[in-house]
XYZ file of N, CA, C and O in Angstrom:
592
model
N 0.844 -1.188 0.000
C 0.000 0.000 0.000
C 0.882 1.241 0.000
O 1.972 1.233 0.557
N 0.377 2.318 -0.564
C 1.154 3.540 -0.731
C 1.298 4.367 0.532
O 0.597 4.169 1.531
N 2.234 5.295 0.441
C 2.536 6.174 1.567
C 1.318 6.998 1.991
O 1.025 7.115 3.185
N 0.603 7.574 1.031
C -0.548 8.411 1.380
C -1.625 7.617 2.110
O -2.223 8.108 3.071
N -1.862 6.398 1.667
C -2.869 5.553 2.321
C -2.415 5.213 3.742
O -3.192 5.280 4.686
N -1.121 4.859 3.876
C -0.581 4.522 5.196
C -0.662 5.725 6.138
O -1.082 5.612 7.282
N -0.288 6.898 5.641
C -0.318 8.087 6.487
C -1.746 8.473 6.863
O -1.994 8.921 7.981
N -2.687 8.271 5.963
C -4.095 8.531 6.297
C -4.566 7.584 7.396
O -5.264 7.995 8.328
N -4.174 6.317 7.286
C -4.526 5.333 8.316
C -3.872 5.694 9.640
O -4.500 5.596 10.700
N -2.618 6.140 9.599
C -1.905 6.550 10.807
C -2.662 7.684 11.510
O -2.879 7.640 12.727
N -3.093 8.680 10.745
C -3.858 9.789 11.333
C -5.178 9.300 11.933
O -5.598 9.767 12.991
N -5.811 8.368 11.249
C -7.060 7.784 11.758
C -6.814 7.054 13.080
O -7.589 7.194 14.033
N -5.719 6.297 13.155
C -5.400 5.534 14.369
C -5.091 6.440 15.560
O -5.555 6.178 16.663
N -4.321 7.510 15.332
C -3.996 8.379 16.476
C -5.203 9.170 16.947
O -5.265 9.570 18.101
N -6.168 9.374 16.047
C -7.396 10.053 16.451
C -8.299 9.113 17.261
O -9.020 9.542 18.158
N -8.235 7.821 16.949
C -9.123 6.839 17.567
C -8.572 6.243 18.866
O -9.325 5.975 19.797
N -7.255 6.024 18.914
C -6.638 5.352 20.060
C -5.608 6.246 20.743
O -5.080 7.157 20.124
N -5.317 5.946 21.993
C -4.258 6.642 22.719
C -2.946 5.909 22.439
O -2.587 4.965 23.137
N -2.261 6.341 21.411
C -1.022 5.700 20.991
C 0.146 6.486 21.575
O 0.362 7.643 21.219
N 0.889 5.825 22.460
C 1.951 6.494 23.208
C 3.331 6.360 22.581
O 4.170 7.233 22.760
N 3.594 5.253 21.875
C 4.944 5.004 21.371
C 4.909 4.624 19.897
O 3.858 4.251 19.358
N 6.091 4.660 19.285
C 6.195 4.223 17.900
C 5.898 2.729 17.788
O 5.333 2.286 16.793
N 6.274 1.960 18.820
C 5.961 0.526 18.811
C 4.451 0.288 18.792
O 3.960 -0.585 18.073
N 3.712 1.076 19.602
C 2.248 0.962 19.612
C 1.678 1.290 18.233
O 0.780 0.605 17.733
N 2.220 2.339 17.637
C 1.753 2.764 16.322
C 2.057 1.693 15.272
O 1.211 1.350 14.441
N 3.254 1.143 15.343
C 3.643 0.076 14.423
C 2.711 -1.129 14.551
O 2.259 -1.688 13.542
N 2.406 -1.510 15.781
C 1.517 -2.656 16.019
C 0.131 -2.408 15.429
O -0.454 -3.299 14.795
N -0.405 -1.218 15.634
C -1.738 -0.896 15.106
C -1.744 -0.886 13.576
O -2.692 -1.360 12.948
N -0.680 -0.336 12.982
C -0.603 -0.329 11.518
C -0.476 -1.749 10.970
O -1.084 -2.073 9.947
N 0.272 -2.591 11.661
C 0.412 -3.987 11.224
C -0.919 -4.723 11.328
O -1.267 -5.497 10.440
N -1.694 -4.445 12.398
C -3.034 -5.038 12.520
C -3.925 -4.626 11.354
O -4.801 -5.381 10.930
N -3.694 -3.410 10.866
C -4.499 -2.886 9.758
C -3.970 -3.338 8.392
O -4.493 -2.921 7.355
N -2.915 -4.172 8.400
C -2.421 -4.731 7.153
C -1.275 -3.989 6.495
O -0.967 -4.226 5.325
N -0.624 -3.086 7.219
C 0.496 -2.334 6.663
C 1.812 -2.932 7.149
O 1.997 -3.128 8.347
N 2.724 -3.200 6.236
C 4.062 -3.682 6.594
C 4.932 -2.453 6.808
O 5.245 -1.743 5.849
N 5.299 -2.178 8.050
C 6.067 -0.971 8.361
C 7.294 -1.309 9.197
O 7.311 -2.294 9.927
N 8.295 -0.439 9.069
C 9.494 -0.543 9.899
C 9.527 0.660 10.825
O 8.771 1.630 10.640
N 10.432 0.628 11.786
C 10.581 1.758 12.706
C 10.979 3.012 11.924
O 10.509 4.101 12.204
N 11.826 2.853 10.913
C 12.254 3.998 10.104
C 11.076 4.622 9.353
O 10.968 5.846 9.253
N 10.182 3.778 8.846
C 8.994 4.273 8.146
C 8.103 5.058 9.098
O 7.616 6.141 8.751
N 7.917 4.521 10.301
C 7.090 5.206 11.306
C 7.702 6.561 11.643
O 6.998 7.581 11.680
N 9.002 6.600 11.879
C 9.678 7.856 12.208
C 9.517 8.884 11.094
O 9.233 10.056 11.346
N 9.680 8.432 9.861
C 9.558 9.331 8.710
C 8.123 9.859 8.599
O 7.898 11.051 8.372
N 7.139 8.983 8.786
C 5.738 9.412 8.731
C 5.429 10.436 9.818
O 4.743 11.429 9.570
N 5.920 10.194 11.018
C 5.682 11.126 12.135
C 6.241 12.495 11.792
O 5.591 13.519 11.993
N 7.442 12.513 11.235
C 8.068 13.786 10.871
C 7.309 14.470 9.735
O 7.011 15.660 9.807
N 6.990 13.728 8.684
C 6.290 14.308 7.534
C 4.923 14.850 7.915
O 4.483 15.872 7.390
N 4.236 14.169 8.810
C 2.900 14.595 9.219
C 2.928 15.658 10.307
O 1.903 16.228 10.644
N 4.102 15.905 10.867
C 4.229 16.930 11.908
C 3.532 16.554 13.197
O 3.036 17.414 13.921
N 3.481 15.254 13.499
C 2.793 14.806 14.706
C 3.513 15.295 15.948
O 4.734 15.465 15.952
N 2.739 15.517 16.987
C 3.275 15.971 18.265
C 2.782 15.028 19.353
O 1.832 14.279 19.159
N 3.445 15.076 20.490
C 2.974 14.318 21.656
C 2.203 15.301 22.533
O 2.705 16.362 22.882
N 0.973 14.943 22.872
C 0.166 15.810 23.718
C -0.361 15.019 24.910
O -0.549 13.802 24.826
N -0.578 15.722 26.011
C -1.062 15.098 27.235
C -2.567 14.871 27.130
O -3.330 15.795 26.858
N -2.985 13.626 27.337
C -4.396 13.276 27.285
C -4.664 12.211 28.336
O -4.047 11.145 28.313
N -5.563 12.494 29.243
C -5.910 11.555 30.319
C -4.674 11.081 31.091
O -4.539 9.903 31.414
N -3.739 11.984 31.315
C -2.562 11.666 32.107
C -1.444 10.955 31.375
O -0.432 10.606 31.977
N -1.588 10.718 30.071
C -0.522 10.081 29.290
C -0.222 10.927 28.053
O -1.090 11.630 27.542
N 1.012 10.841 27.605
C 1.395 11.525 26.380
C 1.127 10.596 25.200
O 1.526 9.442 25.209
N 0.399 11.117 24.221
C 0.068 10.313 23.053
C 0.300 11.138 21.795
O 0.358 12.370 21.841
N 0.423 10.455 20.674
C 0.605 11.144 19.403
C -0.690 11.844 19.005
O -1.789 11.322 19.205
N -0.526 13.038 18.432
C -1.673 13.817 17.970
C -1.250 14.663 16.773
O -0.062 14.976 16.604
N -2.225 15.027 15.969
C -1.970 15.945 14.863
C -1.755 17.337 15.442
O -2.260 17.644 16.528
N -1.012 18.199 14.762
C -0.796 19.552 15.272
C -2.116 20.284 15.479
O -3.065 20.092 14.727
N -2.165 21.106 16.508
C -3.390 21.827 16.860
C -3.594 23.070 15.995
O -2.682 23.535 15.331
N -4.795 23.598 16.046
C -5.166 24.880 15.440
C -4.959 24.929 13.929
O -4.528 25.924 13.390
N -5.242 23.850 13.250
C -5.135 23.864 11.802
C -6.497 23.743 11.134
O -6.579 23.582 9.928
N -7.538 23.800 11.920
C -8.891 23.842 11.378
C -9.240 22.688 10.463
O -10.001 22.853 9.523
N -8.685 21.516 10.697
C -8.995 20.364 9.877
C -8.292 20.354 8.528
O -8.575 19.520 7.684
N -7.364 21.274 8.332
C -6.621 21.333 7.077
C -5.595 20.205 7.056
O -5.009 19.869 8.084
N -5.360 19.638 5.911
C -4.391 18.560 5.743
C -3.051 18.903 6.376
O -2.544 20.017 6.233
N -2.476 17.943 7.058
C -1.182 18.131 7.698
C -0.121 18.458 6.650
O 0.795 19.235 6.899
N -0.254 17.913 5.473
C 0.711 18.198 4.408
C 0.676 19.669 4.016
O 1.715 20.277 3.779
N -0.517 20.248 3.939
C -0.637 21.671 3.604
C -0.023 22.514 4.726
O 0.690 23.489 4.465
N -0.265 22.128 5.967
C 0.320 22.845 7.108
C 1.843 22.761 7.049
O 2.543 23.761 7.262
N 2.374 21.592 6.745
C 3.827 21.435 6.653
C 4.414 22.272 5.519
O 5.488 22.861 5.675
N 3.715 22.345 4.390
C 4.188 23.191 3.289
C 4.247 24.644 3.742
O 5.204 25.364 3.438
N 3.237 25.087 4.499
C 3.202 26.446 5.026
C 4.396 26.673 5.943
O 5.143 27.639 5.787
N 4.593 25.774 6.900
C 5.691 25.912 7.861
C 7.054 25.943 7.186
O 7.949 26.658 7.605
N 7.221 25.124 6.161
C 8.525 25.021 5.506
C 8.810 26.163 4.548
O 9.967 26.428 4.236
N 7.773 26.855 4.078
C 8.008 27.898 3.079
C 7.915 29.322 3.615
O 8.503 30.230 3.035
N 7.223 29.547 4.740
C 7.032 30.912 5.237
C 8.273 31.414 5.965
O 8.832 30.738 6.818
N 8.685 32.630 5.605
C 9.824 33.288 6.234
C 9.349 34.277 7.294
O 9.904 34.350 8.383
N 8.299 35.050 6.963
C 7.802 36.044 7.920
C 6.332 36.357 7.661
O 5.821 36.146 6.563
N 5.686 36.859 8.723
C 4.290 37.297 8.647
C 4.237 38.667 9.299
O 4.659 38.828 10.449
N 3.734 39.664 8.578
C 3.659 41.025 9.107
C 2.316 41.626 8.705
O 1.695 41.184 7.734
N 1.865 42.629 9.457
C 0.562 43.217 9.154
C 0.589 44.731 9.274
O 1.421 45.301 9.976
N -0.350 45.351 8.564
C -0.555 46.794 8.619
C -2.005 47.060 8.242
O -2.511 46.511 7.263
N -2.658 47.866 9.031
C -4.054 48.248 8.827
C -4.899 46.989 8.636
O -5.069 46.234 9.564
N -5.427 46.753 7.429
C -6.270 45.570 7.199
C -5.622 44.590 6.217
O -6.302 43.856 5.507
N -4.281 44.571 6.208
C -3.555 43.683 5.303
C -2.496 42.889 6.069
O -1.908 43.396 7.018
N -2.283 41.673 5.618
C -1.221 40.830 6.171
C -0.342 40.423 4.996
O -0.844 40.007 3.949
N 0.967 40.567 5.178
C 1.917 40.179 4.143
C 2.701 38.978 4.660
O 3.301 39.027 5.729
N 2.653 37.905 3.881
C 3.382 36.678 4.213
C 4.510 36.542 3.206
O 4.259 36.430 1.998
N 5.751 36.555 3.698
C 6.929 36.358 2.845
C 7.311 34.888 2.897
O 7.352 34.294 3.977
N 7.593 34.299 1.734
C 7.931 32.881 1.658
C 9.239 32.688 0.885
O 9.749 33.623 0.258
N 9.716 31.471 0.903
C 10.805 31.093 0.017
C 10.306 31.212 -1.412
O 9.090 31.143 -1.652
N 11.203 31.386 -2.389
C 10.746 31.466 -3.787
C 9.886 30.250 -4.158
O 10.226 29.110 -3.862
N 8.735 30.540 -4.760
C 7.820 29.486 -5.177
C 6.867 29.008 -4.092
O 6.010 28.171 -4.344
N 6.983 29.544 -2.878
C 6.180 29.060 -1.756
C 4.890 29.808 -1.489
O 4.093 29.403 -0.641
N 4.658 30.898 -2.191
C 3.486 31.723 -1.891
C 2.163 31.007 -2.154
O 1.205 31.162 -1.387
N 2.100 30.214 -3.197
C 0.847 29.508 -3.508
C 0.455 28.549 -2.392
O -0.717 28.454 -2.022
N 1.445 27.834 -1.830
C 1.160 26.901 -0.730
C 0.690 27.654 0.511
O -0.246 27.222 1.188
N 1.311 28.799 0.792
C 0.912 29.597 1.951
C -0.507 30.140 1.771
O -1.330 30.092 2.687
N -0.817 30.623 0.571
C -2.158 31.149 0.293
C -3.201 30.041 0.364
O -4.325 30.263 0.841
N -2.835 28.842 -0.078
C -3.750 27.703 -0.003
C -4.167 27.452 1.446
O -5.352 27.257 1.732
N -3.210 27.472 2.366
C -3.542 27.250 3.773
C -4.476 28.340 4.288
O -5.481 28.046 4.931
N -4.151 29.601 3.990
C -5.004 30.707 4.456
C -6.423 30.521 3.931
O -7.392 30.669 4.676
N -6.552 30.169 2.669
C -7.886 29.959 2.086
C -8.610 28.786 2.744
O -9.795 28.864 3.053
N -7.904 27.679 2.957
C -8.525 26.478 3.530
C -8.957 26.675 4.987
O -9.881 26.003 5.440
N -8.291 27.558 5.709
C -8.646 27.781 7.117
C -9.998 28.472 7.285
O -10.607 28.390 8.347
N -10.465 29.168 6.247
C -11.749 29.884 6.319
C -11.859 30.737 7.576
O -12.836 30.653 8.327
N -10.871 31.567 7.814
C -10.827 32.407 9.006
C -11.824 33.545 8.857
O -11.833 34.245 7.828
N -12.672 33.739 9.885
C -13.613 34.863 9.874
C -12.851 36.166 9.726
O -11.859 36.398 10.411
N -13.312 37.008 8.831
C -12.684 38.303 8.631
C -11.732 38.342 7.457
O -11.382 39.416 6.983
N -11.283 37.189 6.970
C -10.382 37.167 5.820
C -11.224 37.215 4.553
O -12.073 36.357 4.318
N -10.982 38.225 3.744
C -11.728 38.374 2.495
C -11.109 37.553 1.369
O -11.820 37.039 0.516
N -9.780 37.439 1.375
C -9.112 36.667 0.334
C -7.622 36.927 0.316
O -7.110 37.730 1.086
N -6.930 36.220 -0.588
C -5.475 36.326 -0.715
C -5.098 36.488 -2.176
O -5.789 36.000 -3.058
N -3.947 37.096 -2.358
C -3.323 37.164 -3.673
C -1.903 36.657 -3.484
O -1.172 37.152 -2.624
N -1.522 35.650 -4.266
C -0.190 35.069 -4.137
C 0.639 35.352 -5.370
O 0.179 35.182 -6.497
N 1.877 35.775 -5.125
C 2.864 35.905 -6.192
C 3.786 34.717 -6.109
O 3.350 33.604 -5.793
N 5.068 34.940 -6.336
C 6.052 33.867 -6.256
C 6.506 33.635 -4.823
O 6.557 32.508 -4.357
N 6.814 34.741 -4.121
C 7.334 34.625 -2.755
C 6.634 35.538 -1.760
O 7.126 35.765 -0.657
N 5.467 36.051 -2.131
C 4.716 36.954 -1.262
C 3.224 36.690 -1.387
O 2.711 36.487 -2.491
N 2.549 36.690 -0.228
C 1.089 36.565 -0.203
C 0.535 37.820 0.442
O 1.014 38.241 1.507
N -0.466 38.416 -0.175
C -1.184 39.540 0.415
C -2.543 39.028 0.860
O -3.312 38.513 0.042
N -2.805 39.124 2.165
C -4.083 38.696 2.729
C -4.868 39.957 3.063
O -4.378 40.821 3.808
N -6.064 40.078 2.524
C -6.923 41.223 2.803
C -7.922 40.818 3.886
O -8.616 39.809 3.760
N -7.967 41.615 4.956
C -8.850 41.352 6.087
C -9.935 42.426 6.094
O -9.679 43.581 5.744
N -11.157 42.056 6.502
C -12.299 42.980 6.456
C -12.100 44.230 7.284
O -12.513 45.311 6.890
N -11.499 44.100 8.474
C -11.350 45.273 9.327
C -10.012 45.264 10.043
O -9.419 44.206 10.292
N -9.568 46.427 10.369
C -8.315 46.581 11.104
C -8.394 45.899 12.464
O -7.405 45.398 12.980
N -9.598 45.837 13.026
C -9.791 45.266 14.362
C -9.391 43.796 14.449
O -8.948 43.336 15.496
N -9.533 43.035 13.375
C -9.210 41.605 13.429
C -7.888 41.247 12.750
O -7.482 40.096 12.767
N -7.203 42.225 12.181
C -5.957 41.959 11.460
C -4.926 41.280 12.359
O -4.342 40.261 11.980
N -4.685 41.825 13.554
C -3.688 41.230 14.451
C -4.087 39.827 14.887
O -3.241 38.946 15.008
N -5.372 39.620 15.117
C -5.872 38.304 15.524
C -5.600 37.262 14.432
O -5.135 36.156 14.714
N -5.861 37.622 13.180
C -5.615 36.713 12.060
C -4.114 36.460 11.917
O -3.675 35.318 11.757
N -3.311 37.514 12.004
C -1.856 37.369 11.879
C -1.304 36.473 12.988
O -0.442 35.624 12.738
N -1.811 36.628 14.215
C -1.365 35.773 15.325
C -1.740 34.320 15.105
O -0.973 33.408 15.410
N -2.925 34.089 14.570
C -3.350 32.706 14.296
C -2.432 32.052 13.272
O -2.023 30.899 13.432
N -2.078 32.808 12.237
C -1.155 32.272 11.238
C 0.227 32.044 11.831
O 0.885 31.056 11.538
N 0.668 32.960 12.685
C 1.975 32.818 13.330
C 2.015 31.580 14.237
O 3.024 30.897 14.294
N 0.915 31.283 14.922
C 0.863 30.106 15.791
C 1.084 28.817 15.015
O 1.634 27.861 15.532
N 0.642 28.795 13.782
C 0.843 27.608 12.953
C 2.330 27.394 12.704
O 2.788 26.265 12.591
N 3.086 28.475 12.691
C 4.526 28.385 12.479
C 5.250 27.795 13.696
O 6.335 27.245 13.564
N 4.674 27.910 14.875
C 5.344 27.468 16.116
C 5.288 25.979 16.308
O 4.498 25.272 15.841
């Protein structure tokens, strides 16, 4: 089975079960019919940006927070390409690596943030237009949190 199918199953498993270790994750994937190695699990965890979060007194694998249900791959593209986020009045400017603006704009669009009217992406810059100055900082902070 392919990487995308395996990674989708991995995300499904961590959402359904309290998986604490890579061994636990490997066992669950093997039960589901996936032949995996420890190296494959490690690579998937890194690619998906999984984190360990405290739940019911134990640390378990979880998808990154505050991404509004957006694909982890899109979030990772955003994190890897964005250099800076700055705002003025009712505009937010996102600077990216060359060629990264489209991926950054895709995330902003997919998040459906209240107050965001839309984005324009060039090669390495995204202009986000916000409805009012009052919510500009709030939107910019939300985008910055995704970077952390």
